Coordinates of C-alpha atoms in Angstrom, one line a residue:
X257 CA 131.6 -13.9 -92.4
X258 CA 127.9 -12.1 -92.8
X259 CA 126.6 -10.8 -89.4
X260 CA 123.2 -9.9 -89.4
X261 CA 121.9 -6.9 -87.9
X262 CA 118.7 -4.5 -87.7
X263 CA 118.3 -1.7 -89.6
X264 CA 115.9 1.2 -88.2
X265 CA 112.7 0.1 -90.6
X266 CA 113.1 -3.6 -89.2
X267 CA 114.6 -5.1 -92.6
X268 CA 118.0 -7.2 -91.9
X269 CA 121.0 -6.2 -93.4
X270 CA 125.1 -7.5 -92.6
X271 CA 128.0 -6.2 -91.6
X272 CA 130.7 -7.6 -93.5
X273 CA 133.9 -8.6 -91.0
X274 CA 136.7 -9.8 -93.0
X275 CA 138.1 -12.6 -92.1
X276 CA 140.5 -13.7 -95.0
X277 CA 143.4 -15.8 -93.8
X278 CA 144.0 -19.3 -94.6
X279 CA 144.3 -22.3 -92.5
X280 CA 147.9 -22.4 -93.6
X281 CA 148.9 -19.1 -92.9
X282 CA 147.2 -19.8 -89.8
X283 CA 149.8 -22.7 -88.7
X284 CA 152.7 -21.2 -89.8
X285 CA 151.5 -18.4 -87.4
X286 CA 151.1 -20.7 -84.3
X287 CA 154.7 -22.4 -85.1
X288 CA 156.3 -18.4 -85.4
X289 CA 154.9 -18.5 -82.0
X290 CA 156.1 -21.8 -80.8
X291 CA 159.7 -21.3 -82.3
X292 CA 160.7 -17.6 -80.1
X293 CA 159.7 -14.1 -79.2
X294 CA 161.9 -13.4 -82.6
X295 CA 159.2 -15.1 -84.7
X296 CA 156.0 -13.6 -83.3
X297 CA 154.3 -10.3 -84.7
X298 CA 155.3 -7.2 -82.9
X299 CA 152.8 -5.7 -80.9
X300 CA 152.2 -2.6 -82.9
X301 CA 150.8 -5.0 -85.7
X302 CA 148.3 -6.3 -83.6
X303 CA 147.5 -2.7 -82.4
X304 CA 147.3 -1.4 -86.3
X305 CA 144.7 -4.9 -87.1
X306 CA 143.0 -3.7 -84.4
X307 CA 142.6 -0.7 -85.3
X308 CA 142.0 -1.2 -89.1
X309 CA 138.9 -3.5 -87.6
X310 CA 137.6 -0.7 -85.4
X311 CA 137.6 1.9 -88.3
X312 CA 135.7 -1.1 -90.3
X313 CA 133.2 -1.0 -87.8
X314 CA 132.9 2.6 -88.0
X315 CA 132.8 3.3 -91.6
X316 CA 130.1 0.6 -91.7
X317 CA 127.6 2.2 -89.2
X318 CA 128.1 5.5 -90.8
X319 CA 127.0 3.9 -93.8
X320 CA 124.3 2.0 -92.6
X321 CA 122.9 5.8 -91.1
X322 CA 123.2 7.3 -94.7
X323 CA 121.2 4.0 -96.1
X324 CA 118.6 4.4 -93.3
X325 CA 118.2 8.0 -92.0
X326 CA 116.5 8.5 -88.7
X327 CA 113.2 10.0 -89.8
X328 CA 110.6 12.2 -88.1
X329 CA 108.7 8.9 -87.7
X330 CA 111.0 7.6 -85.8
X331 CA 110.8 10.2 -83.3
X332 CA 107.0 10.1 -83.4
X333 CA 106.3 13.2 -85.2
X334 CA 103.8 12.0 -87.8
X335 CA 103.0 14.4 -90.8
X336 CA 102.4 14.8 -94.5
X337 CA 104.1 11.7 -96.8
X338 CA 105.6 14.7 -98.9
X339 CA 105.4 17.9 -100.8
X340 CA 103.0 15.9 -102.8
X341 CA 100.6 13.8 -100.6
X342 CA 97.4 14.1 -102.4
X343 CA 95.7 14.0 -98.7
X344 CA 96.7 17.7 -98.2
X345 CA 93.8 20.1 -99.0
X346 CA 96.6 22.0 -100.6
X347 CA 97.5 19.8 -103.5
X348 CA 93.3 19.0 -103.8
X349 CA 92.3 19.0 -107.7
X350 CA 91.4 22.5 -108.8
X351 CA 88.0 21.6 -109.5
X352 CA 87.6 19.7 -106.4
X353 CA 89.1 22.7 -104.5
X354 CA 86.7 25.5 -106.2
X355 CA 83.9 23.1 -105.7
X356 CA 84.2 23.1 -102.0
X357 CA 84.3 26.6 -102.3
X358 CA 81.8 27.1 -103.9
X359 CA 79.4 24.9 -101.7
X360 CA 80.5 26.8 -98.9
X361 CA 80.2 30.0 -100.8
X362 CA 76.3 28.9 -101.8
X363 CA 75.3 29.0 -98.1
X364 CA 77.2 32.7 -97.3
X365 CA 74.1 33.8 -99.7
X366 CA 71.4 32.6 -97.9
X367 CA 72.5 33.3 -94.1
X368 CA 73.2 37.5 -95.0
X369 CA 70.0 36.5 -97.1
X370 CA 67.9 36.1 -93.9
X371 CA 69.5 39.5 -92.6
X372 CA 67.3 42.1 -94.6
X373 CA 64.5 39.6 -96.2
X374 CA 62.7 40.3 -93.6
X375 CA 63.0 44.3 -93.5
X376 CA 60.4 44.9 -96.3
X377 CA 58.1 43.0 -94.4
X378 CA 58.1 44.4 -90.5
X379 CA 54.9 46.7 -91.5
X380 CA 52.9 43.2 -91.6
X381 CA 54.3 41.8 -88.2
X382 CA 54.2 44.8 -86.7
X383 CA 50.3 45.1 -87.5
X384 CA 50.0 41.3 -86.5
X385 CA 51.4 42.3 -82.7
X386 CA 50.4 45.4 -82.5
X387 CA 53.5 46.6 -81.8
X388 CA 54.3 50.9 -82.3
X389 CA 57.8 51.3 -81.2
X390 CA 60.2 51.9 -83.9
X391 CA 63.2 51.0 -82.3
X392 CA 62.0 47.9 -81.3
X393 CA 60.6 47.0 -84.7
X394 CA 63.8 48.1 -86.4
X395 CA 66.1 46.0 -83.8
X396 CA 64.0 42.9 -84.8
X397 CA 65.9 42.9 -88.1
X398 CA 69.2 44.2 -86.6
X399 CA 69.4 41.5 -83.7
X400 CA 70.3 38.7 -86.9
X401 CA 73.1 40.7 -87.1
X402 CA 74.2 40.5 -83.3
X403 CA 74.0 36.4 -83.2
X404 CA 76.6 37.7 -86.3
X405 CA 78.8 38.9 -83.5
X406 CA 78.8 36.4 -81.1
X407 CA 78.6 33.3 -83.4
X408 CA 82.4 34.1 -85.0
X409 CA 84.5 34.1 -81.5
X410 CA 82.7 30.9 -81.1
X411 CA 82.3 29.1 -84.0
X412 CA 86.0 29.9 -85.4
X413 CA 87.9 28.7 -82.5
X414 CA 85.7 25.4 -82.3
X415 CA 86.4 24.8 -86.4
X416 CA 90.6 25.2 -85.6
X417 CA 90.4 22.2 -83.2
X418 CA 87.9 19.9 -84.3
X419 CA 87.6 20.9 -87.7
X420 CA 85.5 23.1 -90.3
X421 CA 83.3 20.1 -91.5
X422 CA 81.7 19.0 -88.0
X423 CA 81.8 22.9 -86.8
X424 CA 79.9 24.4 -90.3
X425 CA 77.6 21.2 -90.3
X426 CA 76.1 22.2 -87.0
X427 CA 76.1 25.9 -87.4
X428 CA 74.0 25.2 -90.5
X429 CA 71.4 23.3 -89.6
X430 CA 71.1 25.3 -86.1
X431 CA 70.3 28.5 -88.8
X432 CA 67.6 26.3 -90.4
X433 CA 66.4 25.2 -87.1
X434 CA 65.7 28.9 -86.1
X435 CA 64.1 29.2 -88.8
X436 CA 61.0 27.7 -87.8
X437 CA 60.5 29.3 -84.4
X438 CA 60.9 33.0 -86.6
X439 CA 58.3 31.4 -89.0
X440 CA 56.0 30.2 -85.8
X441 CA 56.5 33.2 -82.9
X442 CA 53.6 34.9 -81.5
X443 CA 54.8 37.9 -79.9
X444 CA 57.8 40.0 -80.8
X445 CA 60.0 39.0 -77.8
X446 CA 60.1 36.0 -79.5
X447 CA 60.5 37.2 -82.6
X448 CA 63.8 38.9 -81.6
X449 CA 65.0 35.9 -80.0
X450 CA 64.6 33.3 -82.7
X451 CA 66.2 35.8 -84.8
X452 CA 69.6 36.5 -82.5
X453 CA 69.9 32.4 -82.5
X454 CA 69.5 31.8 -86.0
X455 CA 71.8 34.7 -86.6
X456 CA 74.5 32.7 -84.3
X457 CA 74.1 29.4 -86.7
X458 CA 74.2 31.7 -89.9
X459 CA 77.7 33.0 -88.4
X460 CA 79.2 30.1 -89.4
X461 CA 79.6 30.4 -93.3
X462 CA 80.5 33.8 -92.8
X463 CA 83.1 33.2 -90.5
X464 CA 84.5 29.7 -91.5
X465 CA 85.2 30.6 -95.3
X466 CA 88.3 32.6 -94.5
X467 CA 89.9 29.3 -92.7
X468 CA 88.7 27.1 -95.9
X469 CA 90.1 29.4 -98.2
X470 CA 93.8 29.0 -96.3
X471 CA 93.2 25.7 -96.3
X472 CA 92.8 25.0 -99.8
X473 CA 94.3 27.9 -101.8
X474 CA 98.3 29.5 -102.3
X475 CA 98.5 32.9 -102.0
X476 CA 98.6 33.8 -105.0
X477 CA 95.3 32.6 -105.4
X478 CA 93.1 33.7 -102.4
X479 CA 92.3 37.2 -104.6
X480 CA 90.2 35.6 -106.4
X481 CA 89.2 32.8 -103.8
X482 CA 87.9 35.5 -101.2
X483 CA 86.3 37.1 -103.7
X484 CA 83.8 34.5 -104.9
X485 CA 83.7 33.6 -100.8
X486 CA 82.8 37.5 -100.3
X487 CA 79.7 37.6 -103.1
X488 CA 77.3 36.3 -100.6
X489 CA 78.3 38.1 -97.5
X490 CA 77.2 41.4 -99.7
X491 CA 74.6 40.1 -102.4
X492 CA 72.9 39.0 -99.4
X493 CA 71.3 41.8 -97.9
X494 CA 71.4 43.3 -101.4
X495 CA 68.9 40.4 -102.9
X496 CA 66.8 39.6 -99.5
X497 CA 65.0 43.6 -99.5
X498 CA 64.2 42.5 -102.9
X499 CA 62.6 38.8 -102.4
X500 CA 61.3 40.0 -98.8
X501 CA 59.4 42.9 -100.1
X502 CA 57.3 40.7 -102.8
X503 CA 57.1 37.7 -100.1
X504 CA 55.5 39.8 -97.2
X505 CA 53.2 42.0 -99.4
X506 CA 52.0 38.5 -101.6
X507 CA 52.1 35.6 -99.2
X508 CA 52.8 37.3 -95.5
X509 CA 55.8 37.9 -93.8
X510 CA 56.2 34.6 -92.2
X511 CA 56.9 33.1 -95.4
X512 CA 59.8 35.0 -95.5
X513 CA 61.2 32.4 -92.8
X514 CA 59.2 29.4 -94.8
X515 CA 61.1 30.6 -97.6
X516 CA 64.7 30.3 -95.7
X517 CA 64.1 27.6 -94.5
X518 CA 63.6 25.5 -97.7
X519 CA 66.8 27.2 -99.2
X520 CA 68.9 26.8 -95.9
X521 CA 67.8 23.0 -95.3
X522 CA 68.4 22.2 -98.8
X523 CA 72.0 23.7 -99.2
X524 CA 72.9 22.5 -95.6
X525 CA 72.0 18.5 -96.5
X526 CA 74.1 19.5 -99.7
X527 CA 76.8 20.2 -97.6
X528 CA 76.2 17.7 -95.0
X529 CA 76.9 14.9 -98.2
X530 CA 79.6 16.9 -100.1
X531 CA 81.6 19.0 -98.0
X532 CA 85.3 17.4 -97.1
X533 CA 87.3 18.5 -93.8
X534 CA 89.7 21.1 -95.3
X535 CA 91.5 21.9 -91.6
X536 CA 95.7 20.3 -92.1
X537 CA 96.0 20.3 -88.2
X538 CA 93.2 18.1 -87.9
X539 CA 93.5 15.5 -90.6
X540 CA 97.2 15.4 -89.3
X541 CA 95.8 14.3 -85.9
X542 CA 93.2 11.7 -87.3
X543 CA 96.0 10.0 -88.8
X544 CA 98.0 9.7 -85.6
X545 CA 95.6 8.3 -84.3
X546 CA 94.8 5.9 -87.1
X547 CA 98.3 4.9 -86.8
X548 CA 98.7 4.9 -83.2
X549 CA 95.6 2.3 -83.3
X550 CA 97.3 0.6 -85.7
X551 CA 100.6 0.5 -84.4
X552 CA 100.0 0.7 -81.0
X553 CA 102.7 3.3 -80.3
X554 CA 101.5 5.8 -77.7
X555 CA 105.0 8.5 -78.8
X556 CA 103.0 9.8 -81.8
X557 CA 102.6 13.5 -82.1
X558 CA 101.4 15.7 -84.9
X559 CA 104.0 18.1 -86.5
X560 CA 101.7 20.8 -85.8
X561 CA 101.8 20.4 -82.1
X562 CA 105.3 19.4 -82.3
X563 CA 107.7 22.2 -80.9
X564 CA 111.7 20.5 -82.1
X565 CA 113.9 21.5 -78.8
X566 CA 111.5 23.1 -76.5
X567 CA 111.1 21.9 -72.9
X568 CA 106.9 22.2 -73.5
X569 CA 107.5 20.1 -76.9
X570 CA 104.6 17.9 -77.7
X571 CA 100.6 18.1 -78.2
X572 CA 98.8 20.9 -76.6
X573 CA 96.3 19.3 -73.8
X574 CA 92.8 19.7 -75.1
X575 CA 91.1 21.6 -72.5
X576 CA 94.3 24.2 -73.2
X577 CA 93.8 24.3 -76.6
X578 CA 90.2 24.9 -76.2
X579 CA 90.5 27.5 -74.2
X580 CA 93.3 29.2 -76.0
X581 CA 91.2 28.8 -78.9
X582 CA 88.0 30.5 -77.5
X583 CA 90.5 33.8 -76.9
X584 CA 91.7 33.6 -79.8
X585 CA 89.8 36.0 -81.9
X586 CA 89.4 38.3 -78.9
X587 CA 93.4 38.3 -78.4
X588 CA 94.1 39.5 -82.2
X589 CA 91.8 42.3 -81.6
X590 CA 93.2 43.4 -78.3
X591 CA 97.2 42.3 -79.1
X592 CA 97.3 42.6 -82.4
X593 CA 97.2 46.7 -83.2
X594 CA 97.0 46.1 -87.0
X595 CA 94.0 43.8 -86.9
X596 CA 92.2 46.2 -84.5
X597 CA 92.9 49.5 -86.5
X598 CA 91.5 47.2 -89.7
X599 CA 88.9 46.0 -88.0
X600 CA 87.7 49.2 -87.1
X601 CA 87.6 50.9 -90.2
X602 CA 86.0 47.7 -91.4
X603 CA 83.2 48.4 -88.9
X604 CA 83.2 52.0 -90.2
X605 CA 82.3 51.1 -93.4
X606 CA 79.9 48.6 -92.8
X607 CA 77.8 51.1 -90.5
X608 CA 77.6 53.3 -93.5
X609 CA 75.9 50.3 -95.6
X610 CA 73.3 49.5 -93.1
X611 CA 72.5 53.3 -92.7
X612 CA 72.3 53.4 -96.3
X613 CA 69.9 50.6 -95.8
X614 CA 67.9 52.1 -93.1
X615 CA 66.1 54.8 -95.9
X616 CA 66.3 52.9 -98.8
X617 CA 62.9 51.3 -98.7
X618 CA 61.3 53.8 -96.9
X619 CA 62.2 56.3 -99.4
X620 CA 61.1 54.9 -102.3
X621 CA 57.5 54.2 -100.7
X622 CA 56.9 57.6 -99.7
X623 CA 59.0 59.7 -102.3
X624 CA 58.1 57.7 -105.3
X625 CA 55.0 56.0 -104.9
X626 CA 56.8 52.3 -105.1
X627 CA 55.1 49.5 -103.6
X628 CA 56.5 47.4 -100.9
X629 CA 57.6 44.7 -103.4
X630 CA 59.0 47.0 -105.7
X631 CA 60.9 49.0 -103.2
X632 CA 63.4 46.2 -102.9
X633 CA 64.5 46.6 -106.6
X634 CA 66.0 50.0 -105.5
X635 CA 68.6 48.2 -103.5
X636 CA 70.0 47.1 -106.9
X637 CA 71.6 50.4 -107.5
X638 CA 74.3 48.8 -104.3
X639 CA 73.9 45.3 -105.8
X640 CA 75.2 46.0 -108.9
X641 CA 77.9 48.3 -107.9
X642 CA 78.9 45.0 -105.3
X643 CA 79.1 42.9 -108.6
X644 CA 81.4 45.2 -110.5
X645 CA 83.5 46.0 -107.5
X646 CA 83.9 42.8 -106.6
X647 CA 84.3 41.2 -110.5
X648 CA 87.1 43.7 -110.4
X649 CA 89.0 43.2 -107.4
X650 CA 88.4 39.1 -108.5
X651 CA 90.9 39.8 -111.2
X652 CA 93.5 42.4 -110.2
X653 CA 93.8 41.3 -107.0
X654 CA 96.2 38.2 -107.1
X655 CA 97.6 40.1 -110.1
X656 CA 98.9 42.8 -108.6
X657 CA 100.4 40.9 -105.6
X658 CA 102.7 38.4 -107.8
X659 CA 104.4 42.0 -109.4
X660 CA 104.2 43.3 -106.0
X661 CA 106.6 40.2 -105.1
X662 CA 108.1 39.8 -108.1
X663 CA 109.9 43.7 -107.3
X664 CA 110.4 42.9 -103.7
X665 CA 112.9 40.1 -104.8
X666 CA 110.6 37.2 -104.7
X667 CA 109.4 38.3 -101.3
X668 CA 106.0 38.2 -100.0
X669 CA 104.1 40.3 -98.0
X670 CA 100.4 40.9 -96.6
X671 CA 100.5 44.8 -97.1
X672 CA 100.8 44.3 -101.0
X673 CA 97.1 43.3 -100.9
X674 CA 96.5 47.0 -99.6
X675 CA 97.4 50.0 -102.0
X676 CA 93.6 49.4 -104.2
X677 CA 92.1 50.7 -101.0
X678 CA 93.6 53.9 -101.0
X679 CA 91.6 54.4 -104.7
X680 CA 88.7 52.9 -103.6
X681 CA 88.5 54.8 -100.0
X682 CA 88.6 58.0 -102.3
X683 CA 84.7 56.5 -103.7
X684 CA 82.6 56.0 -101.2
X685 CA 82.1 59.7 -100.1
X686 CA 80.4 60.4 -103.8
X687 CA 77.1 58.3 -103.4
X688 CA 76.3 59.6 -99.7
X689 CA 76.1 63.1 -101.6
X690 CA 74.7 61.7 -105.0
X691 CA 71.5 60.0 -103.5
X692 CA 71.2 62.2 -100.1
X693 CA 70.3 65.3 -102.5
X694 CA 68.6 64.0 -105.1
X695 CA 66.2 62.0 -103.1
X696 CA 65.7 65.1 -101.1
X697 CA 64.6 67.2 -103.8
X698 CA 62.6 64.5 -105.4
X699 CA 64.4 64.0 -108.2
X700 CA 63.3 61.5 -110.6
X701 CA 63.8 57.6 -109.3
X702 CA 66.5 56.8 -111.4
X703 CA 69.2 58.8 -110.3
X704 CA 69.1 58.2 -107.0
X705 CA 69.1 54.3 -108.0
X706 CA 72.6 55.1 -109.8
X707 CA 73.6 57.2 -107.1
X708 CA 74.1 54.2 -104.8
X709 CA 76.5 52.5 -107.8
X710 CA 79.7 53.8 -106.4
X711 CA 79.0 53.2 -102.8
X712 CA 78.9 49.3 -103.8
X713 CA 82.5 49.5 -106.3
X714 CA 84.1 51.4 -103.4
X715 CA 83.1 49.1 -100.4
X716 CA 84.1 45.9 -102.8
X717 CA 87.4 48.0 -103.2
X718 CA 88.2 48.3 -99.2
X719 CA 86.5 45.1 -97.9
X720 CA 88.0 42.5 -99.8
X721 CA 91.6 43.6 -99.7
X722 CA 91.2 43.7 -95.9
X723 CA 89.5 40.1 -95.8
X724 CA 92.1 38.8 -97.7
X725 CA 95.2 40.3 -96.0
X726 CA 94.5 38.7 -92.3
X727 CA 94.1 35.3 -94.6
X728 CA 97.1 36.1 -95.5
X729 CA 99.0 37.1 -92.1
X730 CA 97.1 34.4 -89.9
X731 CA 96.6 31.4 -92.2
X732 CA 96.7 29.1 -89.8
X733 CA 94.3 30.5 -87.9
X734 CA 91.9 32.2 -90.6
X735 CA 88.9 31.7 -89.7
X736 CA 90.1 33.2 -86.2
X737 CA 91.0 36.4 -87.3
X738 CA 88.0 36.3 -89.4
X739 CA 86.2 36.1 -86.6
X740 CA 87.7 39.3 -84.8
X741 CA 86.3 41.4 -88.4
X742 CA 83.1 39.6 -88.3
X743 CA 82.3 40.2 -84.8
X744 CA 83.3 43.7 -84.7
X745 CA 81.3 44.9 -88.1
X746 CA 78.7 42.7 -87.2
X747 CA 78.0 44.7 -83.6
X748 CA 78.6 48.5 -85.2
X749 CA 76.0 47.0 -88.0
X750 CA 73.2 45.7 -85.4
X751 CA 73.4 48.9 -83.3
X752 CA 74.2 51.6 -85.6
X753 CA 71.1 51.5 -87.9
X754 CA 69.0 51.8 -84.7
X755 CA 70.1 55.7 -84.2
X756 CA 69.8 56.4 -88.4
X757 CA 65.5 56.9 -88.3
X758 CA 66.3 59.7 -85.6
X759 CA 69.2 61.4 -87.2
X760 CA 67.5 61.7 -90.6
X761 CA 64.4 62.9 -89.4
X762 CA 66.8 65.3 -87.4
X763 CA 68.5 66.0 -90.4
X764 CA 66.5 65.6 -93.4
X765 CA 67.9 63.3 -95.6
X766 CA 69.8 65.7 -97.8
X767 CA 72.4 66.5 -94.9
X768 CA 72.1 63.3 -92.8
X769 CA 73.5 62.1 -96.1
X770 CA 76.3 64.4 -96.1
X771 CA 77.1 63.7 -92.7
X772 CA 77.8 60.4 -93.4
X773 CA 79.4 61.7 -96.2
X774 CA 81.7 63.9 -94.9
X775 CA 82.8 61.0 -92.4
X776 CA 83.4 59.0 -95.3
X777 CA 85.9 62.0 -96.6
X778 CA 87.6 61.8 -93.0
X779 CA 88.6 58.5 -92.9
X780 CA 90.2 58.3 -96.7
X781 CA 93.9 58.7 -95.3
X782 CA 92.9 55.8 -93.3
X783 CA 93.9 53.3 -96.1
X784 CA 97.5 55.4 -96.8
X785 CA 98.0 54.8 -93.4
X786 CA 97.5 51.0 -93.3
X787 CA 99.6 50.9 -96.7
X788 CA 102.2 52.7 -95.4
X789 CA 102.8 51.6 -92.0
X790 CA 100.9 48.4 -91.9
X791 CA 104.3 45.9 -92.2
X792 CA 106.1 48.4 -89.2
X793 CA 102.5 47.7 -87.0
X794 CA 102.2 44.2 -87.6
X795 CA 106.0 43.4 -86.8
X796 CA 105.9 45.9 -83.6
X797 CA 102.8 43.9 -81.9
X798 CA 103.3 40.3 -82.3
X799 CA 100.4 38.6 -81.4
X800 CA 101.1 34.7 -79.9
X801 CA 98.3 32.3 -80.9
X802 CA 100.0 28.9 -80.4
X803 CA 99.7 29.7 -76.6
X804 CA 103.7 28.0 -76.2
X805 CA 105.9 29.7 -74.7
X806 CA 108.8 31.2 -77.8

């Protein structure tokens, strides 16, 4: 007969028992038994039926396990439906991936926008408040670049738990609201501290496109992914000298802010309608608890948080993960010796750019006669050399990381993204030289202008390789070690500067240049360093961000 049973999805199925004997063979059994103990069955018969009954059984159930697997549901582990599930940012439509990209990317312009636009103008504001001291007027425009350095360890962390939709939505509109107290202050106190908020809120593009980018794209694609990310971050302060300088001389300098604020509301409503949470953790846990609501099992647990055959298995408590997540950025700098030693020559770099940036304009006003509008366009000499250098790392990048694998054996890792640095390293020394000299003996516009060229091909050449190798060692937690670049560049940018208007005047510009210069030349083994013994560093300090215990 058919038994029914229960299978582990809740569908019936039978387990056959055969019971095949006839009703005769059945009464000539009972008269065998009747007639003598010679008659009946021996009892090792009856054992062998048993037995042959028992292994029945047995064979069943272990078919009935191979029909209906325990699965990870089953234990309450909730994840992806499959390799494929089109719910995974991963396996997002190309054009739907680079669209979100590029979204996010269209805001990283306008926040380092709001760094330098105002430079051009401080003469104006500085004539509106009466106000003398040069280090104070300079630090007005460097302070944006300080809310850059506490905004990351914040805003990073937050994004990893509750996503990088909710976390860049905010950040966003708190930059736009900034905007207007910059536009409206009446003294410079307030001044600099409309700017350091504002500066905070603008972190958040800056710091939460690294995260996105693991989010969305393979590896062999976040070359070119970090490089259209990275345009905006360096265009930036490239494009707002230029725009500032034509703003504050034609309309006043608080339209510089007028002006940000337009773009910045506009692209963050864009954003607030288009954008799409990109964070796999966090959809994972919206859909446990979907189906725990729906369900009304209280077992379910996210694969992420779920740790098979640990005694702490399970979700992370909240107010743990929030906390661990707040560290986070400040543990990969202090644990992590190859993030720290990259971060620092990071900084290095960056310095030298806003040093660069600290004569430019003044330069060209008093050397060559430019007025203050037209003493932006001398930036472009950097701008373009950012567009090159970046347009070329864009398409050798990935390129040279899937050979780089393809002669390890198939086998991936983060220090193939490193080796262009060494070339590029070699660069930057030239335009310290180049424009330092030619500026100081007054040589004709021009050639400073292209002297500045291979500064911005060689920085495109060490930044981007770095920005995309912590993607690709931390990409679960990106936008984390993100953070730990951003907010150590970011301080060494908004301090540094402050100490350039008393060196050159020390110097001259000729060899304050070539100070910077020589420094530059200093740190070129840097690069051979990180390409040589970056794998050894990164395997001898382990960092643990998953705050479990191994």
């Amino acid at each position: 007969m058919d038994k029914p049973r229960h299978t582990p999805d809740g569908s019936m199925s039978t387990i056959v028992v055969n019971d095949s004997s006839s009703p005769d063979e059945r009464d000539i059994e009972k008269q065998a038994d009747a007639s003598g103990p010679s008659s009946r069955p021996v009892p090792e018969e009856r054992d062998v039926e048993k037995q042959a009954d028992a292994d029945e059984l047995t064979t069943d159930a272990q078919l009935n396990k191979q029909l209906f697997p325990v699965t990870d549901l089953d234990r309450g582990i909730v994840g992806w439906e499959g390799q494929d599930d089109p719910n995974n940012p991963q396996n997002f439509a190309p054009n739907k991936k680079w669209g979100l990209l590029g979204l996010i990317s269209a805001f990283t312009l306008i926040s380092p926008l709001a760094s330098s636009m105002f430079a051009p103008a401080v003469p104006y504001m500085a004539a509106d408040f009466r106000e003398t001291n040069e280090t104070i007027l300079s630090f007005t425009v460097s302070v944006f670049l300080l809310g850059y350095t506490f905004g990351p360890c914040l805003l990073a962390p937050l994004s990893e738990i509750y996503g990088r939709r909710v976390v860049l939505s905010s950040a966003n509109w708190f930059f736009v609201v900034w905007q207007i107290g910059c536009a409206l202050a009446q003294n410079i106190e307030t001044e600099i501290i409309c700017r350091f908020f504002a500066g905070i809120g603008g972190a958040g593009c800056i710091t939460l496109g690294a995260g996105v980018i693991a989010d969305l794209f393979p590896v062999e694609q976040r070359g070119k992914a970090t490089a259209i990310w990275g345009l905006g971050p360096l265009m930036g302060p490239v494009i707002g000298p230029i725009a500032g300088g034509f703003i504050g001389q034609n309309a006043g300098w608080r339209w510089a802010f007028w002006v940000l604020l337009i773009a910045g509301g506009v692209l963050a409503a864009a954003i607030e309608v288009l954008n799409r949470e990109t964070c796999a953790p966090v959809l994972i846990r919206w859909k446990v608890e979907k189906m725990a609501k729906e369900t009304g099992r209280t077992d379910l647990c996210s694969a992420y948080d779920y740790q098979s055959g640990k005694e702490d298995s399970g979700p992370v408590p909240v107010e743990q993960a929030l906390k661990l997540g707040l560290l986070r950025p400040l543990l990969l700098l202090g644990k992590s010796a190859i993030i720290l030693l990259l971060a620092t020559y990071m900084a290095f770099v960056y310095g030298l750019l806003y040093l660069f940036f600290t004569t430019i304009s003044t330069v060209f006003t008093s050397h060559y006669g430019f007025s203050t509008g037209l003493s932006g366009l001398a930036y472009l000499g950097i701008g373009m050399g950012f567009v090159v250098g970046l347009a070329f790392m864009a398409f050798t990048n990935d390129r040279m990381l899937v050979k780089a694998t393809a002669k390890n054996g198939g086998k991936f890792e983060p220090e193939m993204r490193l080796p262009l640095m060494i070339v590029f390293s070699s660069i930057l020394p030239i335009s310290f030289f180049w424009y330092g000299w030619t500026v100081e003996k007054h040589v004709h516009w021009i050639v400073p202008i292209i002297g500045m060229f291979p500064f911005g091909v060689a920085m495109m050449g060490v930044y981007m390789p770095i920005q995309t190798y912590v993607i690709d060692c931390y990409p679960k937690y990106a936008a984390s070690a993100n953070a730990a670049l951003t907010a150590s560049r970011s301080l060494v940018g908004a301090l540094l500067p402050l100490a350039g208007p008393r060196m050159f005047e020390t110097l001259g510009l000729g060899w304050g240049n070539s100070l910077l210069g020589f420094l530059a030349l200093a740190f070129v083994p840097v690069p051979i360093f990180f390409t040589r013994y970056g794998k050894t560093i990164r395997e001898r300090w382990p960092v643990n961000l998953e705050g479990k215990k191994a």
